[in-house]
mmCIF file of C-alpha atoms in Angstrom:
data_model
loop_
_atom_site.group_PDB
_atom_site.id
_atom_site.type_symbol
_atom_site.label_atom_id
_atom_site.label_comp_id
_atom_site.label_asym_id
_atom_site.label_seq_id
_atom_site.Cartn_x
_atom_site.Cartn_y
_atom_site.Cartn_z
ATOM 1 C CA UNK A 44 -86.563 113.296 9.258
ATOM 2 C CA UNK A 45 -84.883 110.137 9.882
ATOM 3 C CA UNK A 46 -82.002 110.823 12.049
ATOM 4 C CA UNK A 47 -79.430 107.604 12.170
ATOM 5 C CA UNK A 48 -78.104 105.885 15.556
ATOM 6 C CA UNK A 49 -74.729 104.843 16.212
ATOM 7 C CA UNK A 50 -72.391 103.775 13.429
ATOM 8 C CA UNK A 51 -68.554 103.460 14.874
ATOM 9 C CA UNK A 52 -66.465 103.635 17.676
ATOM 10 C CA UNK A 53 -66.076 107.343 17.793
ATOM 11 C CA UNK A 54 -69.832 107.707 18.014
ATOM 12 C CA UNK A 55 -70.087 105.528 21.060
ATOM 13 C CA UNK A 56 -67.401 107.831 22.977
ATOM 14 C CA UNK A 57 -69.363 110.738 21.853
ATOM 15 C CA UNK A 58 -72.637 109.546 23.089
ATOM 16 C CA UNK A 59 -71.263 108.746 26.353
ATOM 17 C CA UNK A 60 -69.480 112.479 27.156
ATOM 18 C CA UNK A 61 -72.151 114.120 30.082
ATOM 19 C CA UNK A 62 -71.281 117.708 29.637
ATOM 20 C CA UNK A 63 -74.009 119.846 29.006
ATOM 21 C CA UNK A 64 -73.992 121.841 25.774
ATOM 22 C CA UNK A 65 -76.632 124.681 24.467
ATOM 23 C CA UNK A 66 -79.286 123.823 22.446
ATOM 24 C CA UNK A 67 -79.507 126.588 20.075
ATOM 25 C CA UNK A 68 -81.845 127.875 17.233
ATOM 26 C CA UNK A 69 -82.429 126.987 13.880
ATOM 27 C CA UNK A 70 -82.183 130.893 13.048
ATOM 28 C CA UNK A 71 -80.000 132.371 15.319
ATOM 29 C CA UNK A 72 -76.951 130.824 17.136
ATOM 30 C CA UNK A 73 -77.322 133.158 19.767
ATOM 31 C CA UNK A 74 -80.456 131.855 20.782
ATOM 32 C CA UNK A 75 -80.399 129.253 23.355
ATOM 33 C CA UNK A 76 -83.131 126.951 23.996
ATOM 34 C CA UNK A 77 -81.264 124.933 26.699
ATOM 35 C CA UNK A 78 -78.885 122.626 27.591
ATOM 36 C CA UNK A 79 -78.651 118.774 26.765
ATOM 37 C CA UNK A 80 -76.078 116.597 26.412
ATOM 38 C CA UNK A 81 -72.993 117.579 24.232
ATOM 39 C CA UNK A 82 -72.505 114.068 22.301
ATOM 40 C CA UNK A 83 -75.821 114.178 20.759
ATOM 41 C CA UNK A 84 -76.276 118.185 20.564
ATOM 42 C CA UNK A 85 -73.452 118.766 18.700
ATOM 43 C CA UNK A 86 -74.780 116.583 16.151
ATOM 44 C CA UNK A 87 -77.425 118.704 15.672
ATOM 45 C CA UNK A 88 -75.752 121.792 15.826
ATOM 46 C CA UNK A 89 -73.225 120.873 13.088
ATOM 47 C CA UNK A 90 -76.256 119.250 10.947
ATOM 48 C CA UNK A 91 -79.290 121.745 11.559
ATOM 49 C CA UNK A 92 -79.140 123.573 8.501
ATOM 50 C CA UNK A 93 -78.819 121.173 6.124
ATOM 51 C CA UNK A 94 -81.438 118.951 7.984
ATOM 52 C CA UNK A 95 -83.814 122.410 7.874
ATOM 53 C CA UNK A 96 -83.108 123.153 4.384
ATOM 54 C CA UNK A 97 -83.808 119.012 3.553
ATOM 55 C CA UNK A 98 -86.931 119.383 4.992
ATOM 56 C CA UNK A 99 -88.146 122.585 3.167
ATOM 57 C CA UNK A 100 -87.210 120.752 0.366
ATOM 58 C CA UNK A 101 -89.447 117.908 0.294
ATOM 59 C CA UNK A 102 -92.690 119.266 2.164
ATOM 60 C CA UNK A 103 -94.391 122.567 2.900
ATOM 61 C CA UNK A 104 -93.243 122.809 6.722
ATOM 62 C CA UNK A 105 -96.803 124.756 8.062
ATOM 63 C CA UNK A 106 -98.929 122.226 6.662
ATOM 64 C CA UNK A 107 -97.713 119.105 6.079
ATOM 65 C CA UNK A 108 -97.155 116.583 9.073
ATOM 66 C CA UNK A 109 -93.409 116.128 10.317
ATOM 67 C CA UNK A 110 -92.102 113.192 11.954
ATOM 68 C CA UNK A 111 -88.786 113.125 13.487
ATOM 69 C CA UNK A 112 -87.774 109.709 14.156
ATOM 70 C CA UNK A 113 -84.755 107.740 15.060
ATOM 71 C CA UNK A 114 -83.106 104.621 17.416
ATOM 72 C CA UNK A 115 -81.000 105.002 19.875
ATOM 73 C CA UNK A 116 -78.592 107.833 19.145
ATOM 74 C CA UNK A 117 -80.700 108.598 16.399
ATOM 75 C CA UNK A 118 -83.791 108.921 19.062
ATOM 76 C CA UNK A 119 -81.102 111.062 20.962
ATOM 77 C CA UNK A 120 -80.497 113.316 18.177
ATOM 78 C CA UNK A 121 -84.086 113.446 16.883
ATOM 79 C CA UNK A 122 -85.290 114.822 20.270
ATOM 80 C CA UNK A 123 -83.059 117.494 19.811
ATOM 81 C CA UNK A 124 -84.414 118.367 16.264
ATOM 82 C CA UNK A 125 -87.814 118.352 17.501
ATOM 83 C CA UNK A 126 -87.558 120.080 20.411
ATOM 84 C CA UNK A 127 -85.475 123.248 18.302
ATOM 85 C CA UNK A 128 -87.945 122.662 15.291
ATOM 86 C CA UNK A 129 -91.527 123.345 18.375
ATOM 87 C CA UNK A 130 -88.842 126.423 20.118
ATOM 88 C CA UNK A 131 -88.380 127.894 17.100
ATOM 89 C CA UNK A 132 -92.019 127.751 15.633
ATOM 90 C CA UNK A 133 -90.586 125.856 12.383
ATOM 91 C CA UNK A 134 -93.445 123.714 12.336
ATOM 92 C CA UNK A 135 -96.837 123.940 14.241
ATOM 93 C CA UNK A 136 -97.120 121.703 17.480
ATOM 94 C CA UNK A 137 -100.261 119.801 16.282
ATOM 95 C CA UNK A 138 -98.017 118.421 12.912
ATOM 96 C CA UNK A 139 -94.734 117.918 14.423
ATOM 97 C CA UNK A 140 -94.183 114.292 15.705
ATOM 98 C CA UNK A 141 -91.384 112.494 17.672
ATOM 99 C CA UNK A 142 -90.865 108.801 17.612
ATOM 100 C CA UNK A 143 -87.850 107.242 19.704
ATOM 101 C CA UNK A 144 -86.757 104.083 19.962
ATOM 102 C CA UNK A 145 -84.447 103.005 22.802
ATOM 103 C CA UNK A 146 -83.349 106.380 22.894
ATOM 104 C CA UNK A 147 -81.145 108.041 26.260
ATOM 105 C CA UNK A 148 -82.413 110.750 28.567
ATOM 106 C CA UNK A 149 -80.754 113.570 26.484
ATOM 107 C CA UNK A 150 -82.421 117.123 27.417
ATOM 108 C CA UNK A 151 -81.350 119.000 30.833
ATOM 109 C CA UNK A 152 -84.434 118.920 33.384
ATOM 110 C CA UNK A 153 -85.340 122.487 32.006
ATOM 111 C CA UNK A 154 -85.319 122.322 28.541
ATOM 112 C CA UNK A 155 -86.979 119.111 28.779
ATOM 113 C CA UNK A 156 -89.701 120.346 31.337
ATOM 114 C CA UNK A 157 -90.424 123.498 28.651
ATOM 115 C CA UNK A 158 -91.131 120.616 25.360
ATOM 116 C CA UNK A 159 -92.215 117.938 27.039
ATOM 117 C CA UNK A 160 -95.977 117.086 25.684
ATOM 118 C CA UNK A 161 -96.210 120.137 23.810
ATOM 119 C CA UNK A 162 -96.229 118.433 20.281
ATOM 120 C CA UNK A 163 -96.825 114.862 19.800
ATOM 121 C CA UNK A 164 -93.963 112.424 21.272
ATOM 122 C CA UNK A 165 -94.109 108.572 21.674
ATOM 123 C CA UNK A 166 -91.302 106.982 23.559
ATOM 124 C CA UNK A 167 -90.868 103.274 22.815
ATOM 125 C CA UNK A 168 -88.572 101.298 24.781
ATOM 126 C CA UNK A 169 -88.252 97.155 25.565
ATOM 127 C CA UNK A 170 -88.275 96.607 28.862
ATOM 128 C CA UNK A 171 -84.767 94.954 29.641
ATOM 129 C CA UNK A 172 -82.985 97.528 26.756
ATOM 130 C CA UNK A 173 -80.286 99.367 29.050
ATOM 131 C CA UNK A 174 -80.121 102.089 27.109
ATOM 132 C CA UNK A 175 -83.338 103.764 28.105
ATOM 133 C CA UNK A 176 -82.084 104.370 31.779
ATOM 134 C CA UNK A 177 -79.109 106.055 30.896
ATOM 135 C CA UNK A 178 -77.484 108.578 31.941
ATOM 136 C CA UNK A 179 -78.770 107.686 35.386
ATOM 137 C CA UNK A 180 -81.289 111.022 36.507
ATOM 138 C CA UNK A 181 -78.881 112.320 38.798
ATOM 139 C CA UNK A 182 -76.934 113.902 36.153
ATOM 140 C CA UNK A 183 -79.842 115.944 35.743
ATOM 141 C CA UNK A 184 -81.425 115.378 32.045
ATOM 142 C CA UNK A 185 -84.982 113.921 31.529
ATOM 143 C CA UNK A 186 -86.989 111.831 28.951
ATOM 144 C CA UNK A 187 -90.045 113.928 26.868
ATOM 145 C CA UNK A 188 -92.546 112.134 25.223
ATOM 146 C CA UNK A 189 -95.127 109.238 25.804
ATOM 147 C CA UNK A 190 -93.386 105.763 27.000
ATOM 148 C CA UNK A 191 -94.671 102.725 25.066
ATOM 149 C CA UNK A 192 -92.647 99.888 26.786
ATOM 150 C CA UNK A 193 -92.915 96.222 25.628
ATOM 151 C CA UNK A 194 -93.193 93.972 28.377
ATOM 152 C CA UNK A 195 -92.445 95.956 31.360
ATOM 153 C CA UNK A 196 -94.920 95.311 33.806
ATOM 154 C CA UNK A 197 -94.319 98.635 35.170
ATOM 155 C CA UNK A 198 -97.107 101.527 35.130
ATOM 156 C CA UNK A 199 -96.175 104.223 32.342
ATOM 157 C CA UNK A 200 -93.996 107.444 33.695
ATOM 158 C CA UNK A 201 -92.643 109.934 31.984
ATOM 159 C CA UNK A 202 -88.770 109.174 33.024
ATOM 160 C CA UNK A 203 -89.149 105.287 33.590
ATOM 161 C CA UNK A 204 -87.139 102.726 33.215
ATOM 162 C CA UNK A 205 -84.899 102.776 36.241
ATOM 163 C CA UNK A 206 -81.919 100.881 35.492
ATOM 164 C CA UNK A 207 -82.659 97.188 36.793
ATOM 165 C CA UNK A 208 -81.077 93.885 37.373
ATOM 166 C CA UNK A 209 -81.090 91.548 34.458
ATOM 167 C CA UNK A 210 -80.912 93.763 31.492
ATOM 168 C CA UNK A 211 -79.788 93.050 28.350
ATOM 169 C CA UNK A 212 -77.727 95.212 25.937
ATOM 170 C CA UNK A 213 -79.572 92.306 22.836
ATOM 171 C CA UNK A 214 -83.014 94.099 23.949
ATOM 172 C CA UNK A 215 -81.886 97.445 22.576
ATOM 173 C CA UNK A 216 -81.090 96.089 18.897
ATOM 174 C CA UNK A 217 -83.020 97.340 15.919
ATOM 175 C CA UNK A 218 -84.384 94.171 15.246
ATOM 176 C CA UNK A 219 -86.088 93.503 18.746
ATOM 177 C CA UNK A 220 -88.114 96.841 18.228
ATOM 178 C CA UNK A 221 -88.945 96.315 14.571
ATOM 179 C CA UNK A 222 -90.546 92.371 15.467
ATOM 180 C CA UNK A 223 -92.226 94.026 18.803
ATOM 181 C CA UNK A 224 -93.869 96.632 16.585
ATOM 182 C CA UNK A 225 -94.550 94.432 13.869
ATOM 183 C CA UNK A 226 -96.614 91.988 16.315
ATOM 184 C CA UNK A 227 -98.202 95.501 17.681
ATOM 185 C CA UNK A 228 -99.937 95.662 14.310
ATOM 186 C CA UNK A 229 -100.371 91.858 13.221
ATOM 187 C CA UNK A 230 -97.849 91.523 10.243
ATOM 188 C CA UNK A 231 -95.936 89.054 12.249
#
């Protein structure tokens, strides 16, 4: 499930509003998982059936391997997926996989602390992207997953980077993670 970043102006506003809105089940509105941050969960929540049915339609969700994936807003969004696809017991832990890419802290401390490493999650960020850091942890929502960080000199933690001087908003570009992974695996 590739889940797409950023595309206009209104989806910058969005991504910036901090309120906290419930994360709720595939099945059953009712249902919450948590909280996370509205501009990204509402995304999902206005796309999670079709994205369900999508899936069901193209593999066999108990045994093939899913991979939620996306960049930035995308990564925000995808987290969200994943988390509600391991809560609701859509697809086993040991097949579902997260991959983000520059992606914000988007899931409250709680929800975050229940899915973080309980199905497989990589977290790559450059080191001088921005968008990583934000929003800053004192509004109270936390990164999941395994960081992967290119060039940061830094010791891996599970809610790293701190915002720090000399950051560039260039680093968080598509391009600069697709040539850093791309040397990662020698076709560059």
């Amino acid at each position: 499930l590739k889940v797409m970043g950023s595309n206009d102006f209104g989806d910058w506003r969005r991504n910036l509003i901090l309120d906290d809105d419930p994360v709720v089940s595939f099945h059953d509105s009712r249902r919450v998982h948590g909280q996370g941050m509205s501009g990204f969960v509402q995304v999902y929540a206005n796309t999670r059936h079709i994205a369900l049915d999508q899936l069901r339609s193209k593999c066999d969700l108990a045994s093939d391997h899913v991979v939620v994936a996306g960049h930035s807003r995308g990564g925000a969004i995808a987290q969200v997926f994943a988390s509600a696809l391991y809560l609701d017991a859509v697809v086993p832990p040991e097949r579902l996989h997260l991959v983000t890419l520059g992606s914000p802290r988007v899931l409250a401390s709680k929800l975050s602390d229940k899915v973080h490493g309980k199905f497989n999650q990589v977290r790559l960020i450059n080191a001088k992207d921005p968008v990583p850091s934000l929003p800053f942890r004192a509004f109270g929502f936390k990164h999941i997953g395994t960081m992967f960080c290119f060039e940061c000199g830094y010791a891996s933690a599970r809610d790293a980077p701190r915002l720090v001087a000399f950051m560039r908003a260039t680093d968080h570009y598509l391009d600069r993670y697709a040539a850093w992974l791309r040397r990662a695996v020698g076709n560059e």
